[in-house]
mmCIF file of C-alpha atoms in Angstrom:
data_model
loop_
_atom_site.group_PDB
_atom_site.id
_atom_site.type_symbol
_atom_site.label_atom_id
_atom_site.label_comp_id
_atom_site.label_asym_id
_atom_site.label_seq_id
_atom_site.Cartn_x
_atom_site.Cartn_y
_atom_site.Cartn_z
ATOM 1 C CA UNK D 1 -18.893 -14.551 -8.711
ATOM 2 C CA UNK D 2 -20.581 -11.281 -7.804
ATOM 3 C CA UNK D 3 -17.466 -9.281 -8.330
ATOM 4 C CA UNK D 4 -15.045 -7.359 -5.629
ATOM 5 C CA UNK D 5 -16.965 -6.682 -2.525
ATOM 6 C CA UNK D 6 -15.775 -4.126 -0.006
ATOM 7 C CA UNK D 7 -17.432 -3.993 4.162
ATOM 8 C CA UNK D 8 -18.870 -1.342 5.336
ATOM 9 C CA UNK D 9 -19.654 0.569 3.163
ATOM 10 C CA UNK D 10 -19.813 3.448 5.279
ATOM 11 C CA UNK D 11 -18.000 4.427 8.499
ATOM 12 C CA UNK D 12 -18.102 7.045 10.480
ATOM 13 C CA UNK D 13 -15.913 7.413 13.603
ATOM 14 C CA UNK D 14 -14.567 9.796 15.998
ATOM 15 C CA UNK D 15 -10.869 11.203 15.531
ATOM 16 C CA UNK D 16 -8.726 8.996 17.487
ATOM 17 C CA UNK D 17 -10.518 5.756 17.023
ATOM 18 C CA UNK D 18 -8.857 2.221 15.107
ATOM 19 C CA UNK D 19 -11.170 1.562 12.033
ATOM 20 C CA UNK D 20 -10.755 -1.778 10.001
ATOM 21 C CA UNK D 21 -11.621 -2.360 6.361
ATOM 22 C CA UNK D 22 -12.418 -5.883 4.441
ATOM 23 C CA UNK D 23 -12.290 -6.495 0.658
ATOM 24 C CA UNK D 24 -13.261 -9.698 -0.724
ATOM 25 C CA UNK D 25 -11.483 -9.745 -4.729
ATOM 26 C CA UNK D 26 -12.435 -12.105 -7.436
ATOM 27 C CA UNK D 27 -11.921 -15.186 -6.527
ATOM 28 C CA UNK D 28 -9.400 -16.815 -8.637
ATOM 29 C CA UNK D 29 -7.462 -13.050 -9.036
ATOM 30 C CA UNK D 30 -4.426 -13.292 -6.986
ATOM 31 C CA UNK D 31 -3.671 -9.334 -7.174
ATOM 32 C CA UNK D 32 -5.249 -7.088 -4.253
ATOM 33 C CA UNK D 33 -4.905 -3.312 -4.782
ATOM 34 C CA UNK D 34 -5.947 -0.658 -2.405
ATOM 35 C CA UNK D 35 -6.054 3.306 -2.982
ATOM 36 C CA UNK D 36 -7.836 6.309 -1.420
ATOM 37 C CA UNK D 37 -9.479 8.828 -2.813
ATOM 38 C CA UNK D 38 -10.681 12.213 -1.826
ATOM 39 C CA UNK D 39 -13.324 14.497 -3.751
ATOM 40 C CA UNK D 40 -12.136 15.917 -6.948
ATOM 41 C CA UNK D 41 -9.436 13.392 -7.093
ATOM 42 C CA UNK D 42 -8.315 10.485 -8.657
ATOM 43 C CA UNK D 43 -7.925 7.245 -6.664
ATOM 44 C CA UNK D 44 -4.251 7.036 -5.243
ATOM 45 C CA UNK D 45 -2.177 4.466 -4.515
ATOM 46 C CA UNK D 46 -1.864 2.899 -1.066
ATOM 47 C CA UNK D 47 -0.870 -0.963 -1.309
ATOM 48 C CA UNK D 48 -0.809 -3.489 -2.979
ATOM 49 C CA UNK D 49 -0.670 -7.668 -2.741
ATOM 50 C CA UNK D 50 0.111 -10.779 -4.928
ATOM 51 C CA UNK D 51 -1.043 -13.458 -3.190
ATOM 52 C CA UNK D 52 -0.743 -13.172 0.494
ATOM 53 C CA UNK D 53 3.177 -11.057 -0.044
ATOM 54 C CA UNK D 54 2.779 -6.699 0.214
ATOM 55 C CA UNK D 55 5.054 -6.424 -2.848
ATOM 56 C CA UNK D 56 4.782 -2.179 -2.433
ATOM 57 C CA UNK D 57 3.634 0.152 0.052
ATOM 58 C CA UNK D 58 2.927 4.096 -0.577
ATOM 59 C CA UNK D 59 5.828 5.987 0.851
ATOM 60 C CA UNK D 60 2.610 8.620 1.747
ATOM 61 C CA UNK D 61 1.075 5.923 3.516
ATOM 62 C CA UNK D 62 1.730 6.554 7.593
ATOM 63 C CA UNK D 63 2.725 3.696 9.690
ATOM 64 C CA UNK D 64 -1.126 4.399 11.305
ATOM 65 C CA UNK D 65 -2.103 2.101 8.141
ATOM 66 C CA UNK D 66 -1.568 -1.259 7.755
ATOM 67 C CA UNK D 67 -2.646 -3.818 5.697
ATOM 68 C CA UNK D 68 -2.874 -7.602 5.162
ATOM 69 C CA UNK D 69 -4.060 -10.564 3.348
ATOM 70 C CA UNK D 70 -3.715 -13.255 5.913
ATOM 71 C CA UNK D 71 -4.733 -16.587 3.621
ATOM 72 C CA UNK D 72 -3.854 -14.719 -0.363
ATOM 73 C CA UNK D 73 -7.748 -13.676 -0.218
ATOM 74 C CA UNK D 74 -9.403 -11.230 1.763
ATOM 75 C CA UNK D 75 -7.621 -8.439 2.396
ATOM 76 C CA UNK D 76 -8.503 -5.837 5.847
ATOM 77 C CA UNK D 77 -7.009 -2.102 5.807
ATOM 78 C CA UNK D 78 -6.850 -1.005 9.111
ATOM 79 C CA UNK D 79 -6.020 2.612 10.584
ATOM 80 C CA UNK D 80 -4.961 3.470 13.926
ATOM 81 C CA UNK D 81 -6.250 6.906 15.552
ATOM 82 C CA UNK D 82 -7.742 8.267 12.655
ATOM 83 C CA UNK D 83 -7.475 11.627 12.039
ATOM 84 C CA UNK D 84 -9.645 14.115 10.084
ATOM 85 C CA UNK D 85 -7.442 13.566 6.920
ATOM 86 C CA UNK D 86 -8.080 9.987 6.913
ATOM 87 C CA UNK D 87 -11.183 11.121 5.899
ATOM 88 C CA UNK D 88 -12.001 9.300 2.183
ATOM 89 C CA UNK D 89 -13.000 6.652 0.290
ATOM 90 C CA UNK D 90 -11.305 3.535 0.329
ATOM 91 C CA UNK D 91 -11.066 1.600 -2.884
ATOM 92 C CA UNK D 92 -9.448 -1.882 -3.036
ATOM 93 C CA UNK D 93 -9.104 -3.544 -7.100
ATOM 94 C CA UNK D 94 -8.394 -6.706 -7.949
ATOM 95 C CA UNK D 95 -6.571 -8.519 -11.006
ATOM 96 C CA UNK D 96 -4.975 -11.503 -12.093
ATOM 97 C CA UNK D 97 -1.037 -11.387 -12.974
ATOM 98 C CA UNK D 98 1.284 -13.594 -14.000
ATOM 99 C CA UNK D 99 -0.719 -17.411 -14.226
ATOM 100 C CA UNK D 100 1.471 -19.164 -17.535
ATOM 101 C CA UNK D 101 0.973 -15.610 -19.296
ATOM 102 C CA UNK D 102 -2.245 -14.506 -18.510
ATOM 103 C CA UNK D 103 -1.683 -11.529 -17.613
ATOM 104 C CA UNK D 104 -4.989 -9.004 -17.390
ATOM 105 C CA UNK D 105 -3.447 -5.674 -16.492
ATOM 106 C CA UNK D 106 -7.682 -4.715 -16.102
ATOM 107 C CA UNK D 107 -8.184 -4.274 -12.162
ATOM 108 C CA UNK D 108 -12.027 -4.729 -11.038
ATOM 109 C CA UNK D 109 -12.958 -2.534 -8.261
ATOM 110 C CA UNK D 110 -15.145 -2.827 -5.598
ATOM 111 C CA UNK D 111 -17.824 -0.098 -4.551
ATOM 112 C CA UNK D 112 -15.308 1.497 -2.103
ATOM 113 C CA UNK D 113 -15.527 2.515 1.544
ATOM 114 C CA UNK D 114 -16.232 5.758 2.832
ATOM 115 C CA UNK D 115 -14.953 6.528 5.565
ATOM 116 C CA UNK D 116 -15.729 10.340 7.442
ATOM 117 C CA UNK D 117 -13.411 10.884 10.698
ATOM 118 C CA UNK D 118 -15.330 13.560 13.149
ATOM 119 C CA UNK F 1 0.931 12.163 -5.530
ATOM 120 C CA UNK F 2 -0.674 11.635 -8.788
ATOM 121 C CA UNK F 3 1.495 10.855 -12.164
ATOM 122 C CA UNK F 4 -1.125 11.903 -14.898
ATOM 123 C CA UNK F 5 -3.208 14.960 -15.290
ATOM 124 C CA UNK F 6 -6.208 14.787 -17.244
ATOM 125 C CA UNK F 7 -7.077 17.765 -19.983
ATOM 126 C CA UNK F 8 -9.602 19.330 -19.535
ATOM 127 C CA UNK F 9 -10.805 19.218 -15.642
ATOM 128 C CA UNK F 10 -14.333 19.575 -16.989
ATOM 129 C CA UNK F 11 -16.464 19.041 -20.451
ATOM 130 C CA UNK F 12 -19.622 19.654 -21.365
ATOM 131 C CA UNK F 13 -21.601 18.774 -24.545
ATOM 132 C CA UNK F 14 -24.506 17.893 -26.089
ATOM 133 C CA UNK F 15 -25.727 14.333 -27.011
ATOM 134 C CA UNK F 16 -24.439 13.335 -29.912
ATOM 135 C CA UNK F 17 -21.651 15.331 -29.958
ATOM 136 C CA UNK F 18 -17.943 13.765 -29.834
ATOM 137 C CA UNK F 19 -16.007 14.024 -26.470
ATOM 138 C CA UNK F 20 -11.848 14.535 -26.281
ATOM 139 C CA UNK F 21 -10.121 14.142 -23.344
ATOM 140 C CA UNK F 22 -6.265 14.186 -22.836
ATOM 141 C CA UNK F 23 -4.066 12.782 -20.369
ATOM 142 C CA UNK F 24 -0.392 13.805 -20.043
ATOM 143 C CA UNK F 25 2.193 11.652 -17.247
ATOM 144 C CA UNK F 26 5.513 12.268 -16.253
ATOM 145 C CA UNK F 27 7.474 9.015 -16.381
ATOM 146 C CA UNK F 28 8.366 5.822 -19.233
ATOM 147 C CA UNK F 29 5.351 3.782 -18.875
ATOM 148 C CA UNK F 30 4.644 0.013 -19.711
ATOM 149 C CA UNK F 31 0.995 0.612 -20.725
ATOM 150 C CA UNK F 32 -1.610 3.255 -20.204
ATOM 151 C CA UNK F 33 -5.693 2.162 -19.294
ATOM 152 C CA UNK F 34 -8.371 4.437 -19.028
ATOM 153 C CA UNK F 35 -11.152 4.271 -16.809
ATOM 154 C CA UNK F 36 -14.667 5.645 -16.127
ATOM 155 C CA UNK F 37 -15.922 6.368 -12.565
ATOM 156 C CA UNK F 38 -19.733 7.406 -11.987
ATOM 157 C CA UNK F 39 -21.796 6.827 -8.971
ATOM 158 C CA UNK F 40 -23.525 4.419 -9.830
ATOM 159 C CA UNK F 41 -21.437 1.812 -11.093
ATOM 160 C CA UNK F 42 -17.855 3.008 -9.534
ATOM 161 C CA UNK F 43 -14.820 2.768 -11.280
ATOM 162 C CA UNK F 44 -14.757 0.605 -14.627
ATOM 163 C CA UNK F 45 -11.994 -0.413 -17.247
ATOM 164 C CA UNK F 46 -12.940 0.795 -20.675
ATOM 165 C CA UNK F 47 -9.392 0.303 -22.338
ATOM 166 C CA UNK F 48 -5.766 0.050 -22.465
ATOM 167 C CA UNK F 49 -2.995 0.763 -24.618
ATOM 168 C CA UNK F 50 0.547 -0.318 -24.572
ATOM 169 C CA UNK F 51 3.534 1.474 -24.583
ATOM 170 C CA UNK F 52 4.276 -0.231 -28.423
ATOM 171 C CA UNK F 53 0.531 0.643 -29.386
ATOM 172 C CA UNK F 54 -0.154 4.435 -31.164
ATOM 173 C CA UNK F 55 -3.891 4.016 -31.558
ATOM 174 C CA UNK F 56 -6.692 1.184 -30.183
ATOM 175 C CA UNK F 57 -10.399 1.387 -30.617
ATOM 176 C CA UNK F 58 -13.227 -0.530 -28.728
ATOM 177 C CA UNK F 59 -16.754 0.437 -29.564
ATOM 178 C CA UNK F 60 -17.702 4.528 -29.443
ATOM 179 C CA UNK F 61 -14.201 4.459 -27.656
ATOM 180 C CA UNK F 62 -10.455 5.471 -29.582
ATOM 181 C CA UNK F 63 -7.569 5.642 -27.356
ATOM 182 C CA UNK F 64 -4.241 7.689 -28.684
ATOM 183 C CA UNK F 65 -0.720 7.126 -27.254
ATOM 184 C CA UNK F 66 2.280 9.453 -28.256
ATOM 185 C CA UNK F 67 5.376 8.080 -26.199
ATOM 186 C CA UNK F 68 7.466 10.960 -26.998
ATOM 187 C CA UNK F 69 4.759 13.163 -25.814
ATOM 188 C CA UNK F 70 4.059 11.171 -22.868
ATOM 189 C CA UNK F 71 0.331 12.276 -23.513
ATOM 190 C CA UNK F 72 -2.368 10.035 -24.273
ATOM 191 C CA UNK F 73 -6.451 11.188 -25.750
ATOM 192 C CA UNK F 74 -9.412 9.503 -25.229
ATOM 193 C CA UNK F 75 -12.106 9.888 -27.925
ATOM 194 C CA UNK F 76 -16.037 9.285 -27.479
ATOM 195 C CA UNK F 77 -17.826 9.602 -30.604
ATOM 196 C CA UNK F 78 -21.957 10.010 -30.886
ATOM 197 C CA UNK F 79 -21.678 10.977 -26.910
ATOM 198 C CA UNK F 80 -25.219 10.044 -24.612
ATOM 199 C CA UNK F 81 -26.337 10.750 -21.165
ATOM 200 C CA UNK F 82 -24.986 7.464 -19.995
ATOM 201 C CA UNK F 83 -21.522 8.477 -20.919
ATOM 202 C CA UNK F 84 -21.631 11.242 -17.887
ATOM 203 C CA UNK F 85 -18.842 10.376 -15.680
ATOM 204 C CA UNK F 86 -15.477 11.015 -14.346
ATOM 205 C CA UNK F 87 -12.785 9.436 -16.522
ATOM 206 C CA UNK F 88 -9.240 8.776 -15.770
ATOM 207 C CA UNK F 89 -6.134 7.446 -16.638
ATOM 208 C CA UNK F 90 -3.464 5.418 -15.082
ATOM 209 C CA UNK F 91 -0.115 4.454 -16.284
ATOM 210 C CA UNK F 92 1.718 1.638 -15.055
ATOM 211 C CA UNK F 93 5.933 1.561 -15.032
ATOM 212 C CA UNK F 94 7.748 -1.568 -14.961
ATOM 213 C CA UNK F 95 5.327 -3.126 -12.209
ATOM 214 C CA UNK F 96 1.854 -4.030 -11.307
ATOM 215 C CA UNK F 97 1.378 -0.342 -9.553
ATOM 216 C CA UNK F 98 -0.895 1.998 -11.308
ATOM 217 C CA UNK F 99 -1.117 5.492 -10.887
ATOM 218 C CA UNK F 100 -4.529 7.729 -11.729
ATOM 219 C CA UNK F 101 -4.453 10.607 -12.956
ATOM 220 C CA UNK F 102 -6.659 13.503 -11.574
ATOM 221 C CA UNK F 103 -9.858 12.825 -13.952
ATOM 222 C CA UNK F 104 -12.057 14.470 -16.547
ATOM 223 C CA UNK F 105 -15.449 15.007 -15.185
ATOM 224 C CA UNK F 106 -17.695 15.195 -18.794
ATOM 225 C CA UNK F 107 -21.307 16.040 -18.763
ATOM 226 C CA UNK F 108 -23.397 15.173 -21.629
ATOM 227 C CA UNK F 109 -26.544 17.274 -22.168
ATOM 228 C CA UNK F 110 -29.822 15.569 -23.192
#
């Protein structure tokens, strides 16, 4: 296993426009995470997954975002008429919770996706 | 919005030199992890520290933790170039949701 994978890893798209993210975790984690972050920042909180259930959403997340994990695997991000703000890079983690104790609180993240809205 | 804040925004030093960086958060926390972020390799665990832990070490790497302080340091001893990065903290309260901090950007001169 090659780690958390993230696709594109660029985007670049005009104000208004849907945009759609994929993150591939670890294979055998069963915790998705995904944040933002902006320049000078430190990653925020947007989402997060155990198994295929959204256990917690970011009240500063807009209803333009949405996220799912379809099969407890993949995961896709997607935002609806982006706007300039939108613009960032999108980091999705991965860990593994909660198996008959083992419990690594460690999340491995994936190279990001960054996105620039014009 | 972000629940740590990382001390100072910015370091630089020379090689060899030792390299402290502070994290303070706002709410009880279940454990603490610190993290490095550079460009090449993203964002990376180094440690973490629970909320019944005062001190852990791991390598060139000593993590503090001072509950009634709700403040946490993060020591680098014998610093090198590779060590240049962003570092941050996150602190994680009675779930699975982490929140970073705002990050230390250190510099270490050659």
């Amino acid at each position: 296993d090659t780690g958390v994978s993230q696709d594109p890893r660029h985007k670049i798209t005009k104000r208004g426009q849907n945009v759609t993210f994929r993150c591939d975790p670890i294979s055998e984690h069963n915790r998705l995470y995904w944040y933002r972050q902006t320049l000078g920042q430190g990653p925020e909180f947007l989402t997060y997954f155990q198994n295929e259930a959204q256990l917690e959403k970011s009240r500063l997340l807009s209803d333009r975002f949405s996220a799912e994990r379809p099969k407890g695997s993949f995961s896709t991000l997607e935002i609806q008429r982006t706007e300039q703000g939108d613009s960032a890079m999108y980091l999705c983690a991965s860990s593994l919770v909660g198996l008959r104790g083992q419990n690594s609180y460690e999340q491995y993240f994936g190279p990001g996706t960054r996105l620039t809205v014009t | 919005s972000q629940q740590g804040e990382e001390d100072p925004q910015a370091l630089s030093i020379q090689e060899g030199e030792n390299a402290t960086m502070n994290c303070s958060y706002k709410t009880s926390i279940n454990n603490l992890q610190w993290y490095r972020q550079n460009s090449g390799r993203g964002l990376v665990h180094l440690i973490l520290i629970r909320s019944n832990e005062r001190e852990k070490h791991s390598g060139r790497l000593r993590v503090t933790l001072d509950t009634s302080k709700k403040s946490s340091s993060l020591l680098i001893t014998a610093s090198r170039a590779a060590d240049t990065a962003s570092y941050f903290c996150a602190t994680s309260f009675g779930t699975y949701k982490y929140i970073f901090g705002t990050g230390t950007r250190l510099k270490v001169l050659a």
